[in-house]
Amino acid sequence: MISHDFTGRVALITGGTRGIGRATAELLAAAGARVALTSRSAGAAAAAAEEIAAAAGVDPAMVTGHGAHAADPDAADAAAAAAAAAHGRLDILVNNAGTNPAYGPLTRQPQAALDKTMAVNALAPVSWARAAVDHGLGAHPGAAIVNVSSIGALTVEDGLGAYDAAKAALLHITRQLARELAPAVRVNAVSPGIVRTRLSEALWSGREAAVAATTPLGRLGEPADVAAAIAFLAGEAAAWITGANLVIDGGQLIGVGAPEVAGAPGAGA
């Protein structure tokens, strides 16, 4: 198992009550970090914080939950201020909150769905980065932002054009922020493939075996797979990495190769 040590560091995680955000909060709390997680529901955030602290075996004060709509800049500022007040500093921001209300051809999407998709997936991370910096991110060595994008940002596929375009914009935003916030804050992204979360459920539910068969590593991703990558980019092992995008997809982008040919180099007997 990879060892992470985040003792003395404070992480703010958007969309931290389930899926990748929840797994990241659990990993960082278990590794010694103080964690502030957000959700649209303050009650859900508080409940998740209590559960995560209990699972990590830490003082409940080490993990706090804050209600905030990801796409509301004022809510982002308030949550960052509350997190800094509760934990004394900010060292890590994980922009994990995402949504996908638009499915189908781009030209057939209602404007409201397009606006929401872009607001939550691409523009909100800028608001949260601004809020985090305004409330102390970068004041201490080792500050980092990790944005959660998608392998959809790196390809073209039917039905998910709006979501993929927003996530592609987030990759450019990642590089721009990395340039602007250096050297005080490193900014990187992860691009997960199909992970077993509620957001991606329509892509795998009822056909897990078929989806897994299209992946060289033979399985869907789990939230913990992505959380481990986020922890790497937020930690000291990635101290000379900024403006990068780490693909976590089990090989989905490269696809499944041709069947092994008997007698070919590397083929089994």
GROMACS .gro file of C-alpha atoms in nm:
model
  269
    1MET     CA    1   0.000   0.000   0.000
    2ILE     CA    2   0.125   0.351  -0.083
    3SER     CA    3   0.198   0.553   0.228
    4HIS     CA    4   0.082   0.914   0.252
    5ASP     CA    5   0.154   1.155   0.535
    6PHE     CA    6  -0.050   1.473   0.546
    7THR     CA    7  -0.002   1.549   0.915
    8GLY     CA    8  -0.047   1.920   0.983
    9ARG     CA    9  -0.201   1.993   0.644
   10VAL     CA   10  -0.556   2.109   0.572
   11ALA     CA   11  -0.755   1.999   0.266
   12LEU     CA   12  -1.075   2.153   0.129
   13ILE     CA   13  -1.268   1.910  -0.093
   14THR     CA   14  -1.574   2.008  -0.295
   15GLY     CA   15  -1.840   1.742  -0.344
   16GLY     CA   16  -1.688   1.545  -0.059
   17THR     CA   17  -1.986   1.342   0.063
   18ARG     CA   18  -1.974   1.060  -0.192
   19GLY     CA   19  -1.780   0.909  -0.480
   20ILE     CA   20  -1.431   1.033  -0.556
   21GLY     CA   21  -1.461   1.328  -0.317
   22ARG     CA   22  -1.563   1.102  -0.028
   23ALA     CA   23  -1.282   0.855  -0.100
   24THR     CA   24  -1.031   1.141  -0.111
   25ALA     CA   25  -1.156   1.283   0.218
   26GLU     CA   26  -1.128   0.939   0.377
   27LEU     CA   27  -0.774   0.884   0.250
   28LEU     CA   28  -0.646   1.227   0.354
   29ALA     CA   29  -0.808   1.208   0.698
   30ALA     CA   30  -0.656   0.864   0.756
   31ALA     CA   31  -0.319   1.008   0.649
   32GLY     CA   32  -0.332   1.279   0.916
   33ALA     CA   33  -0.484   1.574   0.733
   34ARG     CA   34  -0.751   1.800   0.870
   35VAL     CA   35  -1.030   1.794   0.614
   36ALA     CA   36  -1.310   2.033   0.522
   37LEU     CA   37  -1.559   1.885   0.279
   38THR     CA   38  -1.852   2.048   0.105
   39SER     CA   39  -2.192   1.949  -0.028
   40ARG     CA   40  -2.500   2.139  -0.143
   41SER     CA   41  -2.661   2.009   0.177
   42ALA     CA   42  -2.501   2.129   0.499
   43GLY     CA   43  -2.662   1.837   0.681
   44ALA     CA   44  -2.518   1.582   0.439
   45ALA     CA   45  -2.177   1.744   0.467
   46ALA     CA   46  -2.185   1.736   0.847
   47ALA     CA   47  -2.298   1.372   0.852
   48ALA     CA   48  -2.026   1.266   0.609
   49ALA     CA   49  -1.763   1.454   0.810
   50GLU     CA   50  -1.866   1.273   1.127
   51GLU     CA   51  -1.855   0.933   0.954
   52ILE     CA   52  -1.515   0.999   0.796
   53ALA     CA   53  -1.362   1.111   1.127
   54ALA     CA   54  -1.497   0.800   1.299
   55ALA     CA   55  -1.366   0.568   1.027
   56ALA     CA   56  -1.022   0.732   1.043
   57GLY     CA   57  -1.022   0.714   1.422
   58VAL     CA   58  -0.949   1.084   1.462
   59ASP     CA   59  -1.094   1.366   1.670
   60PRO     CA   60  -1.427   1.475   1.513
   61ALA     CA   61  -1.291   1.830   1.497
   62MET     CA   62  -1.037   1.708   1.239
   63VAL     CA   63  -1.307   1.671   0.972
   64THR     CA   64  -1.571   1.938   0.913
   65GLY     CA   65  -1.861   1.961   0.670
   66HIS     CA   66  -1.978   2.281   0.501
   67GLY     CA   67  -2.284   2.350   0.289
   68ALA     CA   68  -2.205   2.521  -0.041
   69HIS     CA   69  -2.333   2.507  -0.398
   70ALA     CA   70  -2.023   2.447  -0.607
   71ALA     CA   71  -2.121   2.702  -0.873
   72ASP     CA   72  -2.196   2.985  -0.628
   73PRO     CA   73  -1.885   3.207  -0.587
   74ASP     CA   74  -2.017   3.360  -0.264
   75ALA     CA   75  -2.075   3.013  -0.120
   76ALA     CA   76  -1.724   2.912  -0.223
   77ASP     CA   77  -1.579   3.212  -0.044
   78ALA     CA   78  -1.784   3.144   0.268
   79ALA     CA   79  -1.685   2.776   0.274
   80ALA     CA   80  -1.317   2.853   0.227
   81ALA     CA   81  -1.335   3.110   0.506
   82ALA     CA   82  -1.512   2.862   0.736
   83ALA     CA   83  -1.261   2.588   0.657
   84ALA     CA   84  -0.966   2.816   0.728
   85ALA     CA   85  -1.128   2.935   1.051
   86ALA     CA   86  -1.203   2.579   1.166
   87HIS     CA   87  -0.861   2.436   1.085
   88GLY     CA   88  -0.627   2.733   1.102
   89ARG     CA   89  -0.496   2.725   0.745
   90LEU     CA   90  -0.550   2.588   0.393
   91ASP     CA   91  -0.295   2.374   0.211
   92ILE     CA   92  -0.489   2.169  -0.044
   93LEU     CA   93  -0.794   2.231  -0.261
   94VAL     CA   94  -0.957   1.942  -0.445
   95ASN     CA   95  -1.208   2.064  -0.703
   96ASN     CA   96  -1.412   1.746  -0.726
   97ALA     CA   97  -1.777   1.860  -0.753
   98GLY     CA   98  -1.924   1.788  -1.095
   99THR     CA   99  -2.252   1.742  -1.277
  100ASN     CA  100  -2.389   1.632  -1.612
  101PRO     CA  101  -2.746   1.747  -1.683
  102ALA     CA  102  -2.686   1.748  -2.059
  103TYR     CA  103  -2.695   1.427  -2.264
  104GLY     CA  104  -2.722   1.403  -2.639
  105PRO     CA  105  -2.603   1.615  -2.934
  106LEU     CA  106  -2.468   1.958  -2.840
  107THR     CA  107  -2.708   2.134  -3.074
  108ARG     CA  108  -3.007   1.969  -2.906
  109GLN     CA  109  -2.923   2.070  -2.548
  110PRO     CA  110  -3.130   2.333  -2.365
  111GLN     CA  111  -2.926   2.644  -2.292
  112ALA     CA  112  -2.987   2.601  -1.920
  113ALA     CA  113  -2.828   2.255  -1.928
  114LEU     CA  114  -2.526   2.384  -2.118
  115ASP     CA  115  -2.487   2.675  -1.878
  116LYS     CA  116  -2.506   2.450  -1.571
  117THR     CA  117  -2.262   2.198  -1.716
  118MET     CA  118  -2.003   2.466  -1.784
  119ALA     CA  119  -2.068   2.653  -1.459
  120VAL     CA  120  -2.015   2.354  -1.230
  121ASN     CA  121  -1.746   2.163  -1.418
  122ALA     CA  122  -1.525   2.441  -1.554
  123LEU     CA  123  -1.598   2.780  -1.400
  124ALA     CA  124  -1.664   2.676  -1.040
  125PRO     CA  125  -1.307   2.549  -0.991
  126VAL     CA  126  -1.184   2.900  -1.071
  127SER     CA  127  -1.411   3.046  -0.803
  128TRP     CA  128  -1.293   2.790  -0.549
  129ALA     CA  129  -0.928   2.852  -0.638
  130ARG     CA  130  -0.980   3.224  -0.589
  131ALA     CA  131  -1.158   3.168  -0.259
  132ALA     CA  132  -0.893   2.928  -0.132
  133VAL     CA  133  -0.608   3.165  -0.222
  134ASP     CA  134  -0.794   3.457  -0.065
  135HIS     CA  135  -0.818   3.256   0.259
  136GLY     CA  136  -0.459   3.144   0.283
  137LEU     CA  137  -0.384   2.874   0.025
  138GLY     CA  138  -0.023   2.933  -0.073
  139ALA     CA  139   0.079   3.095   0.253
  140HIS     CA  140   0.264   2.778   0.353
  141PRO     CA  141   0.502   2.556   0.153
  142GLY     CA  142   0.353   2.263  -0.034
  143ALA     CA  143   0.020   2.419  -0.130
  144ALA     CA  144  -0.163   2.235  -0.408
  145ILE     CA  145  -0.483   2.234  -0.611
  146VAL     CA  146  -0.605   1.917  -0.780
  147ASN     CA  147  -0.888   1.947  -1.033
  148VAL     CA  148  -1.096   1.643  -1.125
  149SER     CA  149  -1.144   1.633  -1.502
  150SER     CA  150  -1.230   1.327  -1.715
  151ILE     CA  151  -1.088   1.118  -1.999
  152GLY     CA  152  -1.382   1.259  -2.193
  153ALA     CA  153  -1.180   1.580  -2.210
  154LEU     CA  154  -0.926   1.396  -2.423
  155THR     CA  155  -1.155   1.239  -2.681
  156VAL     CA  156  -1.487   1.279  -2.863
  157GLU     CA  157  -1.787   1.061  -2.787
  158ASP     CA  158  -2.158   1.056  -2.854
  159GLY     CA  159  -2.398   1.201  -2.601
  160LEU     CA  160  -2.145   1.358  -2.365
  161GLY     CA  161  -2.026   1.651  -2.572
  162ALA     CA  162  -2.126   1.922  -2.325
  163TYR     CA  163  -1.971   1.745  -2.026
  164ASP     CA  164  -1.654   1.658  -2.216
  165ALA     CA  165  -1.614   2.012  -2.345
  166ALA     CA  166  -1.645   2.150  -1.992
  167LYS     CA  167  -1.388   1.903  -1.863
  168ALA     CA  168  -1.156   1.992  -2.152
  169ALA     CA  169  -1.188   2.356  -2.051
  170LEU     CA  170  -1.096   2.254  -1.697
  171LEU     CA  171  -0.769   2.106  -1.824
  172HIS     CA  172  -0.677   2.436  -1.985
  173ILE     CA  173  -0.782   2.620  -1.668
  174THR     CA  174  -0.554   2.385  -1.474
  175ARG     CA  175  -0.254   2.482  -1.684
  176GLN     CA  176  -0.342   2.851  -1.668
  177LEU     CA  177  -0.376   2.845  -1.290
  178ALA     CA  178  -0.052   2.648  -1.262
  179ARG     CA  179   0.126   2.928  -1.444
  180GLU     CA  180  -0.043   3.209  -1.255
  181LEU     CA  181  -0.020   3.065  -0.903
  182ALA     CA  182   0.338   2.935  -0.922
  183PRO     CA  183   0.553   2.903  -0.726
  184ALA     CA  184   0.329   2.930  -0.420
  185VAL     CA  185   0.065   2.680  -0.536
  186ARG     CA  186   0.101   2.378  -0.761
  187VAL     CA  187  -0.204   2.305  -0.979
  188ASN     CA  188  -0.266   1.969  -1.147
  189ALA     CA  189  -0.556   1.760  -1.272
  190VAL     CA  190  -0.665   1.398  -1.278
  191SER     CA  191  -0.874   1.255  -1.560
  192PRO     CA  192  -1.061   0.944  -1.447
  193GLY     CA  193  -1.216   0.692  -1.680
  194ILE     CA  194  -1.538   0.513  -1.593
  195VAL     CA  195  -1.545   0.495  -1.215
  196ARG     CA  196  -1.812   0.328  -1.006
  197THR     CA  197  -1.985   0.647  -0.884
  198ARG     CA  198  -2.339   0.781  -0.891
  199LEU     CA  199  -2.246   1.049  -1.146
  200SER     CA  200  -2.128   0.789  -1.398
  201GLU     CA  201  -2.385   0.522  -1.313
  202ALA     CA  202  -2.567   0.552  -1.646
  203LEU     CA  203  -2.246   0.449  -1.821
  204TRP     CA  204  -2.197   0.119  -1.637
  205SER     CA  205  -2.505   0.015  -1.441
  206GLY     CA  206  -2.641  -0.317  -1.564
  207ARG     CA  207  -2.348  -0.382  -1.796
  208GLU     CA  208  -2.039  -0.376  -1.578
  209ALA     CA  209  -1.886  -0.685  -1.737
  210ALA     CA  210  -1.919  -0.541  -2.088
  211VAL     CA  211  -1.766  -0.209  -1.985
  212ALA     CA  212  -1.485  -0.383  -1.798
  213ALA     CA  213  -1.411  -0.590  -2.108
  214THR     CA  214  -1.327  -0.273  -2.302
  215THR     CA  215  -1.061  -0.182  -2.045
  216PRO     CA  216  -0.711  -0.336  -2.064
  217LEU     CA  217  -0.696  -0.379  -1.686
  218GLY     CA  218  -1.028  -0.559  -1.693
  219ARG     CA  219  -1.236  -0.368  -1.439
  220LEU     CA  220  -1.414  -0.044  -1.367
  221GLY     CA  221  -1.236   0.214  -1.159
  222GLU     CA  222  -1.317   0.262  -0.794
  223PRO     CA  223  -1.326   0.599  -0.616
  224ALA     CA  224  -1.024   0.489  -0.413
  225ASP     CA  225  -0.820   0.450  -0.733
  226VAL     CA  226  -0.868   0.817  -0.814
  227ALA     CA  227  -0.828   0.927  -0.453
  228ALA     CA  228  -0.481   0.773  -0.445
  229ALA     CA  229  -0.382   0.971  -0.754
  230ILE     CA  230  -0.519   1.292  -0.603
  231ALA     CA  231  -0.323   1.230  -0.284
  232PHE     CA  232  -0.007   1.178  -0.489
  233LEU     CA  233  -0.048   1.509  -0.673
  234ALA     CA  234  -0.132   1.691  -0.350
  235GLY     CA  235   0.162   1.545  -0.163
  236GLU     CA  236   0.535   1.599  -0.137
  237ALA     CA  237   0.613   1.320  -0.384
  238ALA     CA  238   0.477   1.552  -0.658
  239ALA     CA  239   0.665   1.861  -0.537
  240TRP     CA  240   0.807   1.930  -0.887
  241ILE     CA  241   0.487   1.863  -1.080
  242THR     CA  242   0.253   2.142  -1.185
  243GLY     CA  243   0.029   2.200  -1.486
  244ALA     CA  244   0.003   1.825  -1.543
  245ASN     CA  245  -0.289   1.591  -1.608
  246LEU     CA  246  -0.278   1.236  -1.475
  247VAL     CA  247  -0.505   0.989  -1.656
  248ILE     CA  248  -0.656   0.724  -1.424
  249ASP     CA  249  -0.855   0.497  -1.654
  250GLY     CA  250  -0.728   0.140  -1.641
  251GLY     CA  251  -0.620   0.188  -2.002
  252GLN     CA  252  -0.964   0.282  -2.136
  253LEU     CA  253  -0.821   0.543  -2.371
  254ILE     CA  254  -0.582   0.300  -2.535
  255GLY     CA  255  -0.849   0.030  -2.559
  256VAL     CA  256  -0.817  -0.346  -2.564
  257GLY     CA  257  -0.554  -0.479  -2.801
  258ALA     CA  258  -0.576  -0.767  -3.048
  259PRO     CA  259  -0.588  -1.120  -2.908
  260GLU     CA  260  -0.251  -1.270  -2.822
  261VAL     CA  261  -0.098  -1.465  -3.111
  262ALA     CA  262   0.065  -1.796  -3.027
  263GLY     CA  263   0.438  -1.789  -3.092
  264ALA     CA  264   0.459  -1.410  -3.097
  265PRO     CA  265   0.723  -1.246  -2.876
  266GLY     CA  266   0.589  -1.235  -2.522
  267ALA     CA  267   0.302  -1.474  -2.596
  268GLY     CA  268   0.219  -1.747  -2.351
  269ALA     CA  269   0.305  -2.111  -2.424
   0.00000   0.00000   0.00000
